[in-house]
Amino acid sequence: MLTQFAVGRLEEQLDKYDEWADRFEDLPLYFMTFHGQQSIRTVIDTMQHAVYVYDICHVVIDNLQFMMGHEQLSTDRIAAQDYIVGAFRKFATDSSCHVTLVIHPRKEDDDKELQTASIFGSAKASQEADNVLILQDRKLVTGPGKRYLQVSKNRFDGDVGVFPLEFNKSSLTFSIPPKSKARLKKIKDDNGLVAKKPSSGKKGAMPQISETCSNQAHNPNQPDLSKPSR
């Protein structure tokens, strides 16, 4: 994350490490100290505490399948997943807090794109979600695959589409390829309306349980949350 924040490998410029590390520590970013499978009740309680104490405004859960091992609601994994998704939806609504939930898709054939239906137990997950983003990865026999970020659901705006992604190894980040930026520019037609040029893409999956918040001092007496350190 520090490499991504600095947009470059700091091991190649150690003289700048302290500067970037200090700036990274100032970010309003906290981590839940959970590792492995966790009860949904424990996670929700921690999230509610974080919203109350630190004014957390966005929680990222990575990932759903990791949490399902401790659920004793039923031997039916789909029922357990539906309960977890419903709990996160209720938390987001009641707390006015964004929740990004990572769900790994079912295995599909290499020549097929992932779809909303590729989400395991997709009915509840896609219904409750306001936005569904799919990381498509089209594998090529002759070389590296091509990746695309597909917006397959957009509840409030309605616009959907595909954005090509290019991996930058030096900064460990994904971004829109330079050539594609020109294509994605808004084109005005003769009437002054904005038209968008469509594109296409292929297969993949989206991504430690983390939290983002407004500028608040970290409370060392709370074991559930820890601020990133060097």
PDB file of N, CA and C in Angstrom, residues 10 55 74 116 150 167 201 213 227:
ATOM      1  N   LEU A  10       9.822   2.351  -3.240  1.00  0.00           N
ATOM      2  CA  LEU A  10      10.664   3.124  -2.335  1.00  0.00           C
ATOM      3  C   LEU A  10      11.974   2.418  -2.026  1.00  0.00           C
ATOM      4  N   ASP A  55     -15.865   8.058  13.316  1.00  0.00           N
ATOM      5  CA  ASP A  55     -16.618   8.618  12.185  1.00  0.00           C
ATOM      6  C   ASP A  55     -16.245   7.943  10.871  1.00  0.00           C
ATOM      7  N   SER A  74     -26.871 -22.382   9.380  1.00  0.00           N
ATOM      8  CA  SER A  74     -27.402 -23.472   8.580  1.00  0.00           C
ATOM      9  C   SER A  74     -26.257 -24.140   7.854  1.00  0.00           C
ATOM     10  N   THR A 116     -23.065 -10.952 -13.591  1.00  0.00           N
ATOM     11  CA  THR A 116     -23.616 -10.818 -12.245  1.00  0.00           C
ATOM     12  C   THR A 116     -24.029 -12.182 -11.711  1.00  0.00           C
ATOM     13  N   GLN A 150     -15.680  -3.727 -15.129  1.00  0.00           N
ATOM     14  CA  GLN A 150     -17.027  -3.632 -15.683  1.00  0.00           C
ATOM     15  C   GLN A 150     -18.013  -3.190 -14.608  1.00  0.00           C
ATOM     16  N   PHE A 167      -1.839  -2.671 -15.814  1.00  0.00           N
ATOM     17  CA  PHE A 167      -1.102  -2.817 -14.559  1.00  0.00           C
ATOM     18  C   PHE A 167       0.260  -2.152 -14.663  1.00  0.00           C
ATOM     19  N   GLY A 201     -14.909  -6.228 -22.641  1.00  0.00           N
ATOM     20  CA  GLY A 201     -13.919  -6.811 -21.763  1.00  0.00           C
ATOM     21  C   GLY A 201     -14.206  -8.239 -21.382  1.00  0.00           C
ATOM     22  N   CYS A 213     -11.808   6.563   7.157  1.00  0.00           N
ATOM     23  CA  CYS A 213     -12.612   7.480   7.954  1.00  0.00           C
ATOM     24  C   CYS A 213     -12.103   8.899   7.801  1.00  0.00           C
ATOM     25  N   LYS A 227      -3.885   1.547  13.517  1.00  0.00           N
ATOM     26  CA  LYS A 227      -3.481   2.413  12.421  1.00  0.00           C
ATOM     27  C   LYS A 227      -2.252   1.821  11.745  1.00  0.00           C
TER      28      LYS A 227
END
